[in-house]
PDB file of C-alpha atoms and ligand atoms in Angstrom:
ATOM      1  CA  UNK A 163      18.531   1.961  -4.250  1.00  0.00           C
ATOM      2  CA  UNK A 164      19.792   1.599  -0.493  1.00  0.00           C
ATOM      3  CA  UNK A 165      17.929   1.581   2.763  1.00  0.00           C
ATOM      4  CA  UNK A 166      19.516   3.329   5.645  1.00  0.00           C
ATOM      5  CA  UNK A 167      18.127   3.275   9.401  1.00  0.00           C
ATOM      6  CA  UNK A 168      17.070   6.735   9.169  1.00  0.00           C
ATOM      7  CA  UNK A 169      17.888   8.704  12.784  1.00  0.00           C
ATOM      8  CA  UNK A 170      17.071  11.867  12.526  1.00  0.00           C
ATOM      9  CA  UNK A 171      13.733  11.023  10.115  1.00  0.00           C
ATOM     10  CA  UNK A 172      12.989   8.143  12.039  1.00  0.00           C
ATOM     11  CA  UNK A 173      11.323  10.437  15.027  1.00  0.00           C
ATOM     12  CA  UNK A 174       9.497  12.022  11.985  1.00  0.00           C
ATOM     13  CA  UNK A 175       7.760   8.849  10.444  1.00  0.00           C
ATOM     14  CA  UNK A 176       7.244   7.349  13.654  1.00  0.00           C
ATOM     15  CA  UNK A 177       5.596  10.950  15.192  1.00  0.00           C
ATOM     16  CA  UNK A 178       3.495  10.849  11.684  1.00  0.00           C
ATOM     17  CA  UNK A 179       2.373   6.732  12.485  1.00  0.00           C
ATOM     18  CA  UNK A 180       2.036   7.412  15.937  1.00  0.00           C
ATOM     19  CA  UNK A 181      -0.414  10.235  15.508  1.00  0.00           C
ATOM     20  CA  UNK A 182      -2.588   8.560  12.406  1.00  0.00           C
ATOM     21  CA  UNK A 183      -2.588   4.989  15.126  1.00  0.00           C
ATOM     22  CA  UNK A 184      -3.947   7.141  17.919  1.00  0.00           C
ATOM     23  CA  UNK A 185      -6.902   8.375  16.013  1.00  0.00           C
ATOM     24  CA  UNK A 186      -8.153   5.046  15.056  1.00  0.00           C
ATOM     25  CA  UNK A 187      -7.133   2.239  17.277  1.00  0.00           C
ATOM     26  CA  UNK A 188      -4.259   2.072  19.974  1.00  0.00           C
ATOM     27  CA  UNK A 189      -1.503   0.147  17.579  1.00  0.00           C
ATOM     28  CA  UNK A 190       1.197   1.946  19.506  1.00  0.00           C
ATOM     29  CA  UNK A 191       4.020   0.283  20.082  1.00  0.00           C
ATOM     30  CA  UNK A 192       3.910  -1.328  17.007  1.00  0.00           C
ATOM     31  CA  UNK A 193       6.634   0.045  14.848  1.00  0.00           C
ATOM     32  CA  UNK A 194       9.782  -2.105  15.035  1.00  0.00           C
ATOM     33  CA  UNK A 195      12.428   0.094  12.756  1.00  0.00           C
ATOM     34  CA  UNK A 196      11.980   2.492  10.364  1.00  0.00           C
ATOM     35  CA  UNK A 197      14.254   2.784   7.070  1.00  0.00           C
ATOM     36  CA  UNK A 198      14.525   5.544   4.943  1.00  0.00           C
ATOM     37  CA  UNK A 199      14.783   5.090   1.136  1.00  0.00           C
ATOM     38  CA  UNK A 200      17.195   6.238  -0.793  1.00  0.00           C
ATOM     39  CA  UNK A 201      16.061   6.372  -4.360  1.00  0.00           C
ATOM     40  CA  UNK A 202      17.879   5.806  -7.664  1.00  0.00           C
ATOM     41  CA  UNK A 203      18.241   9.331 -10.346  1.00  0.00           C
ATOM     42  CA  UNK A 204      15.916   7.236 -12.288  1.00  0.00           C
ATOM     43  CA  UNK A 205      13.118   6.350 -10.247  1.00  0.00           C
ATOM     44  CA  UNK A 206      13.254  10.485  -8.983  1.00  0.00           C
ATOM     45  CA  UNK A 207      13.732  11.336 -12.489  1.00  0.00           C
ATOM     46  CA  UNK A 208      10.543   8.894 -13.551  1.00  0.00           C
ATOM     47  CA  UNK A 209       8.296  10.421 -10.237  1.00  0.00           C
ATOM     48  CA  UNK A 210       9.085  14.063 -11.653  1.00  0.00           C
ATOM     49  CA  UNK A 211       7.979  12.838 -15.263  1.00  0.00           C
ATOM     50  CA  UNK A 212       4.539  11.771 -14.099  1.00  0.00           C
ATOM     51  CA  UNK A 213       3.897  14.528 -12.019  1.00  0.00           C
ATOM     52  CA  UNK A 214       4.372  16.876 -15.118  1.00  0.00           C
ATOM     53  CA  UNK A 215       2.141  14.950 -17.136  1.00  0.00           C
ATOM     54  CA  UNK A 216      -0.305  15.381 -14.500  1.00  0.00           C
ATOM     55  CA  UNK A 217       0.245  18.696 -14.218  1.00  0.00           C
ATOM     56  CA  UNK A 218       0.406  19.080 -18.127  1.00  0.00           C
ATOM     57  CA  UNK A 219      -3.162  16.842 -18.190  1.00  0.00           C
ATOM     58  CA  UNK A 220      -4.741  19.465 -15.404  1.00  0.00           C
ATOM     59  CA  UNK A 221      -4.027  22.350 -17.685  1.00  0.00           C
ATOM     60  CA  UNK A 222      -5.513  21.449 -20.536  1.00  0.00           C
ATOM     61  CA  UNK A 223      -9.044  21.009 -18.537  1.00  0.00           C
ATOM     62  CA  UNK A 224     -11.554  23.673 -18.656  1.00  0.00           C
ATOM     63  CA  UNK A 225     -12.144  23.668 -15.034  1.00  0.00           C
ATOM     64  CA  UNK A 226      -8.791  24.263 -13.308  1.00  0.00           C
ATOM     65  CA  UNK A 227      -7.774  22.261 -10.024  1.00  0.00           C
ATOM     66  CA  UNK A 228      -5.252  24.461  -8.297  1.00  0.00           C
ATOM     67  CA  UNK A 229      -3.316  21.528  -6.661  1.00  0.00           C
ATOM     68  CA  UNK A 230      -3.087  19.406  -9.934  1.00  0.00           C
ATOM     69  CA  UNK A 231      -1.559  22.266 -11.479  1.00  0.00           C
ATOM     70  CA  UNK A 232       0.955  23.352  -8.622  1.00  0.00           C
ATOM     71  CA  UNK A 233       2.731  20.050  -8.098  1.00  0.00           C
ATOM     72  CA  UNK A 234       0.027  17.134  -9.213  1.00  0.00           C
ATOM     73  CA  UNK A 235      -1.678  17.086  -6.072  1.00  0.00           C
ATOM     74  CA  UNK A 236       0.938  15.354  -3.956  1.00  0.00           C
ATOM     75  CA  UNK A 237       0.340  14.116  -1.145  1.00  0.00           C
ATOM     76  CA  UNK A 238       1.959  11.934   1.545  1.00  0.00           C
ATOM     77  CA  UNK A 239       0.192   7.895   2.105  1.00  0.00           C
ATOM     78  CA  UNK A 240       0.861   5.020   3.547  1.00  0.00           C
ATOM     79  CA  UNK A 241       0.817   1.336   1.804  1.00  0.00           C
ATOM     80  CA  UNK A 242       0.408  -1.586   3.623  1.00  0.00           C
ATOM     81  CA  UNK A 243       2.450  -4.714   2.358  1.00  0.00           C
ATOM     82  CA  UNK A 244       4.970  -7.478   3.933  1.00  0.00           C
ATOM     83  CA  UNK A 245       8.335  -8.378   3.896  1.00  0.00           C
ATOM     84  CA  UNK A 246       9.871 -11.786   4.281  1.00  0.00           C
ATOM     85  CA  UNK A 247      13.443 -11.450   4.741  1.00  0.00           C
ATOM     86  CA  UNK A 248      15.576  -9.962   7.381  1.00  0.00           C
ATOM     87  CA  UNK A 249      15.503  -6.167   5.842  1.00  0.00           C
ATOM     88  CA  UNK A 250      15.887  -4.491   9.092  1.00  0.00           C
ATOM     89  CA  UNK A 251      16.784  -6.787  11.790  1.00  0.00           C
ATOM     90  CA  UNK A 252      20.439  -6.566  13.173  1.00  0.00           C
ATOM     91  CA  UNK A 253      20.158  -3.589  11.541  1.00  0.00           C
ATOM     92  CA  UNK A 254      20.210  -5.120   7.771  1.00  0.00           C
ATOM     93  CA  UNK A 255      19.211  -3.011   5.273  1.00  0.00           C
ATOM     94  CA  UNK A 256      19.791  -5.061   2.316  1.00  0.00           C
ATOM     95  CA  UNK A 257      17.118  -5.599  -0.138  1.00  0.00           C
ATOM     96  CA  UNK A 258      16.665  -9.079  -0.998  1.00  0.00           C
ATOM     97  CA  UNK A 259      15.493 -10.302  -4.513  1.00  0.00           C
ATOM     98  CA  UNK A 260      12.859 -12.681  -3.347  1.00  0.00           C
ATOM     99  CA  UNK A 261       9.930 -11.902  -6.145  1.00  0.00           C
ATOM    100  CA  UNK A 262       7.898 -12.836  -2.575  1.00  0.00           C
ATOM    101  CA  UNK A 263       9.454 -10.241  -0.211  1.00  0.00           C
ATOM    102  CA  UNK A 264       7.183  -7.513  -1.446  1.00  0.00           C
ATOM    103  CA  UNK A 265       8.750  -4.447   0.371  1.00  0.00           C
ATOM    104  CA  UNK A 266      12.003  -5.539  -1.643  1.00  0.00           C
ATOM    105  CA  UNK A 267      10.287  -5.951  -4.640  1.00  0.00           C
ATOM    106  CA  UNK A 268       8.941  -2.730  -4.339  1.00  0.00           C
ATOM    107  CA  UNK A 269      11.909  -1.017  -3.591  1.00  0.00           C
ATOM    108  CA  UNK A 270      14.212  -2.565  -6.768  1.00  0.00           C
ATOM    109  CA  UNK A 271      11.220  -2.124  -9.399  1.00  0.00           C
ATOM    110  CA  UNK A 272       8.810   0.433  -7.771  1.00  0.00           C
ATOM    111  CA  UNK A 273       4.887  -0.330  -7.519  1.00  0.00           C
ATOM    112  CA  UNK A 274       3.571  -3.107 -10.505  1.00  0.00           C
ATOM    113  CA  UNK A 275       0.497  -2.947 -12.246  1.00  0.00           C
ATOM    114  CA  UNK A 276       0.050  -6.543 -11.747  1.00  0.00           C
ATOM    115  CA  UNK A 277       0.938  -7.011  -8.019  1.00  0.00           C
ATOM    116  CA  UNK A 278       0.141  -4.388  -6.333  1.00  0.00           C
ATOM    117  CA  UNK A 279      -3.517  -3.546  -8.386  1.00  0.00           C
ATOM    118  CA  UNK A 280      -6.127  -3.923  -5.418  1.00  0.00           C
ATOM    119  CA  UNK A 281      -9.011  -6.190  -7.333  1.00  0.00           C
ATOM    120  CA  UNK A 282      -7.889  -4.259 -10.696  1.00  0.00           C
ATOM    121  CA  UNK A 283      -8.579  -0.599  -9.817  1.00  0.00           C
ATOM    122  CA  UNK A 284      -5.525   0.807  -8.954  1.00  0.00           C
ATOM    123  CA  UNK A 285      -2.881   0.905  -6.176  1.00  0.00           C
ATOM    124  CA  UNK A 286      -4.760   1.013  -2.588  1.00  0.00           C
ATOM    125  CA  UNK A 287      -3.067   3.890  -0.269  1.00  0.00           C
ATOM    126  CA  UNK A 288      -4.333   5.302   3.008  1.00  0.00           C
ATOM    127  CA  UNK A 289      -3.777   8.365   4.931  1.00  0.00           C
ATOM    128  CA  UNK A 290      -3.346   6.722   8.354  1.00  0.00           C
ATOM    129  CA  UNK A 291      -0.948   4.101   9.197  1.00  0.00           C
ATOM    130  CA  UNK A 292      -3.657   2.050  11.233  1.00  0.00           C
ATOM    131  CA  UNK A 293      -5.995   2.081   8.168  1.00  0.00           C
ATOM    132  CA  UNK A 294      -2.904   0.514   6.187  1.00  0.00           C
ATOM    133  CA  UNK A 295      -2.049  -1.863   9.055  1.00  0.00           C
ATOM    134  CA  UNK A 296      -5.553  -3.424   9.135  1.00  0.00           C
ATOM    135  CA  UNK A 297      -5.473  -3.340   5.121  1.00  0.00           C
ATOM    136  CA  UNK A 298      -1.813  -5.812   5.184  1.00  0.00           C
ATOM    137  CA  UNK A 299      -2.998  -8.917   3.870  1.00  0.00           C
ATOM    138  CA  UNK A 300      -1.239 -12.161   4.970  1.00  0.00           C
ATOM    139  CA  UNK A 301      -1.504 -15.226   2.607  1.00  0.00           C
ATOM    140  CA  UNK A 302       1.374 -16.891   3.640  1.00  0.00           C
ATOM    141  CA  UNK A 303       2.017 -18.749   7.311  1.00  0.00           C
ATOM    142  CA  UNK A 304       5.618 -18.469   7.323  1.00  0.00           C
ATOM    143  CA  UNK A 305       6.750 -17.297  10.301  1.00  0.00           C
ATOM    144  CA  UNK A 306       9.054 -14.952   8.981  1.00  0.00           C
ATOM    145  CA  UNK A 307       6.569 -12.940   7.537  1.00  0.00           C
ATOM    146  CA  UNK A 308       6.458  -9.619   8.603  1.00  0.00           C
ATOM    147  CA  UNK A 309       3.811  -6.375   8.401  1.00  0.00           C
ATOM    148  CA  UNK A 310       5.487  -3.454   6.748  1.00  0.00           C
ATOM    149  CA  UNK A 311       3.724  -0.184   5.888  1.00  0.00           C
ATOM    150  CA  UNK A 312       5.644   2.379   2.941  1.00  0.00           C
ATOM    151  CA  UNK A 313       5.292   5.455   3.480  1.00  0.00           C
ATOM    152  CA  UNK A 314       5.048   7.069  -0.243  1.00  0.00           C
ATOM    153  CA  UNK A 315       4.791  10.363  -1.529  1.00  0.00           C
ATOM    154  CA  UNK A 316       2.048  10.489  -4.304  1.00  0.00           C
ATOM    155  CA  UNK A 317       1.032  12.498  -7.069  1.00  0.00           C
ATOM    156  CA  UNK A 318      -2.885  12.353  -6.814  1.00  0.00           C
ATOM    157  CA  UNK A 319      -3.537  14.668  -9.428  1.00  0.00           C
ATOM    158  CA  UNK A 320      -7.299  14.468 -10.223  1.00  0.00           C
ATOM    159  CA  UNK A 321      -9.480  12.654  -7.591  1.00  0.00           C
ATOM    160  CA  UNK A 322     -12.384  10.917  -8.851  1.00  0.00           C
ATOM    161  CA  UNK A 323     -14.788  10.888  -5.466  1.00  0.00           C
ATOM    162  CA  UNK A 324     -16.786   9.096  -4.288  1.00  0.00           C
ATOM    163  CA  UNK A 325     -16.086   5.395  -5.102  1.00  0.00           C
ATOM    164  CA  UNK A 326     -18.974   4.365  -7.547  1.00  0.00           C
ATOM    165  CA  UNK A 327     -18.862   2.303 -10.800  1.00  0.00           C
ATOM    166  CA  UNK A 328     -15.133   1.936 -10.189  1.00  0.00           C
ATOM    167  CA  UNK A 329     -14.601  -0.665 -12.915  1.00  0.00           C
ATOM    168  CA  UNK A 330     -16.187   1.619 -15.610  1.00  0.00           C
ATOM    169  CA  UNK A 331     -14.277   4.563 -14.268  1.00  0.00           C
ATOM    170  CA  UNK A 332     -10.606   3.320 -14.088  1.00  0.00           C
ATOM    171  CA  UNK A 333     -11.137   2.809 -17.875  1.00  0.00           C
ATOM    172  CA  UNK A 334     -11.626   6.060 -18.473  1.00  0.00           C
ATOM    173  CA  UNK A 335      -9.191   8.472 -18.643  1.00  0.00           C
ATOM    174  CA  UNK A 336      -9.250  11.793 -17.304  1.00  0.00           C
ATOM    175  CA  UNK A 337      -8.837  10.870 -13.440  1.00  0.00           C
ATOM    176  CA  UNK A 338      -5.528  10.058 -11.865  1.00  0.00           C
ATOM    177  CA  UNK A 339      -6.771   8.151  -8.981  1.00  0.00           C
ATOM    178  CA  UNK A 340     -10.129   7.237  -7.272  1.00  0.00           C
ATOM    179  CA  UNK A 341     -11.708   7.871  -3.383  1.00  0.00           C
ATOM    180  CA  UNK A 342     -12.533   5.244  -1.868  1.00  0.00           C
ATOM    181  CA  UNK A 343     -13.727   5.641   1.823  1.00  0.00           C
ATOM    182  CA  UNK A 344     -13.497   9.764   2.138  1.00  0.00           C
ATOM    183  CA  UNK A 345     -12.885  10.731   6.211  1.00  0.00           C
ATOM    184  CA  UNK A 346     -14.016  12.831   8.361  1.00  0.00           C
ATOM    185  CA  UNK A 347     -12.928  16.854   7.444  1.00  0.00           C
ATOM    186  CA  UNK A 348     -13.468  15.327   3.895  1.00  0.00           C
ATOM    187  CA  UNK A 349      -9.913  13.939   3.840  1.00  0.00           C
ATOM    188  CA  UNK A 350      -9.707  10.978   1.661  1.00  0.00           C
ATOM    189  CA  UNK A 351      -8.866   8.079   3.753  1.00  0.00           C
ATOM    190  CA  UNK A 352      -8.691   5.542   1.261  1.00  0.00           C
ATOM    191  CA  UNK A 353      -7.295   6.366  -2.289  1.00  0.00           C
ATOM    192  CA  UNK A 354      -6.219   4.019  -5.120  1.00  0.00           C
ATOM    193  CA  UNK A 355      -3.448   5.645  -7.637  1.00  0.00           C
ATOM    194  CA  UNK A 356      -4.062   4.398 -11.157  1.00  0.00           C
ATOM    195  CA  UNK A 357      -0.429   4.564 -12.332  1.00  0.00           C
ATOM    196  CA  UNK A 358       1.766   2.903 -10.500  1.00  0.00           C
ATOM    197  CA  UNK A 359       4.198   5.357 -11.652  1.00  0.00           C
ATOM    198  CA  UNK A 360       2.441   7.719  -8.833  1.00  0.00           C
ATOM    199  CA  UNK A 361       3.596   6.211  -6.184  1.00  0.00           C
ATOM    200  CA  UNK A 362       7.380   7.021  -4.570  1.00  0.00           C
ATOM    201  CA  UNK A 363       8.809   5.129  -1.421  1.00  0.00           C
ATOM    202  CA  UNK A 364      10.009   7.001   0.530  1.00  0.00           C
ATOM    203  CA  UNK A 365       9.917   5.246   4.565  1.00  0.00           C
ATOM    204  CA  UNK A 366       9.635   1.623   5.289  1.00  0.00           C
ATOM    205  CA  UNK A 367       8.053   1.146   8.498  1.00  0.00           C
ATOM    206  CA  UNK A 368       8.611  -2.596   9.636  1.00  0.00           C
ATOM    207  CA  UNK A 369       6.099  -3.587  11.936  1.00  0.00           C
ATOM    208  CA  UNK A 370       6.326  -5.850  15.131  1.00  0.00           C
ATOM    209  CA  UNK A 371       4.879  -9.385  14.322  1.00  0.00           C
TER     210      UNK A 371
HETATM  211 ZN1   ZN B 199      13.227  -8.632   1.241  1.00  0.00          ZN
END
């Protein structure tokens, strides 16, 4: 897995932040660089496996969901997190292997069950980048740390809405991933992806501190 300052995309992620930051708060200005991910056969090959199983789960229901059985239900989100080394300043884009550095971390091994688990339901995506931003988390006071936002593509396959009894629901099976806050136009601002294996990077956004 590489990064690479992305020139052509770039325009594209930041158009896509820029319009999701204008609808909530004025956070312009805010994107620093923006990276583009370059992902290994395996992690690709490991997306595509979930997203059949999804698909291959959907079909099998009596009550069909279009979406889940045309591609899973993908869709594209935004994760907030931080990153702690240098990853794109003077243009770097080498990944450190600080277990701390979580855009890194994310990168090498993908999303964890353990780390990135929002209070044990699942991992917490939004669909604007100002939602994500405000989401970011910041325990420690090094300096160096810096807001980061991936922008993933996701296989959502069945969406368990709205957020209620969330602990005895994620134990169930049957759901992919859960609503939390559902937007205006009934687009679901806040979901949480139950399988980490969901979840592809695809843009690292690296925010100005
Ligand atoms: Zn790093």
């Amino acid at each position: 897995t590489e990064l690479v300052e992305g020139d052509s995309s770039r325009k594209i992620v930041e158009i896509i932040c820029r319009t999701s930051w204008l609808k909530s708060e004025s956070h312009c200005g805010r994107i620093e660089r923006v990276l583009k991910v370059h992902n290994m056969q395996k992690t690709l090959a490991r997306f595509e496996e979930y997203r059949e199983m999804v698909k291959i789960k959907a079909s099998k229901l009596p009550k069909k969901h279009p979406r889940c059985l045309a591609d899973g239900n993908e869709l594209l989100r935004f994760y907030g997190t931080t990153v702690t080394c240098s990853l794109g300043m003077n243009a770097s884009s080498n990944l450190c292997i600080s277990e701390k550095c979580s855009v890194c971390r994310i990168i090498r091994h993908g999303f964890s069950t353990k780390k990135e688990m929002k209070g044990g339901i699942g991992v917490f995506t939004t669909s604007t980048s100002g939602r994500a931003y405000e989401s970011i988390e910041v325990y420690d006071d090094n300096p160096s740390v810096r807001k980061a936002l991936v922008v993933c593509r996701v296989i959502a396959g069945r969406v368990h809405k709205p957020l209620d009894n969330i602990q005895e629901m994620s134990g169930q099976s049957g759901f992919d991933s859960l609503a939390g806050k559902v937007g205006l136009y009934s687009n679901i601002e806040e979901l949480y992806l139950l399988n980490p294996r969901a979840l592809l990077p695809c843009f690292v956004v690296i925010c100005k501190s």
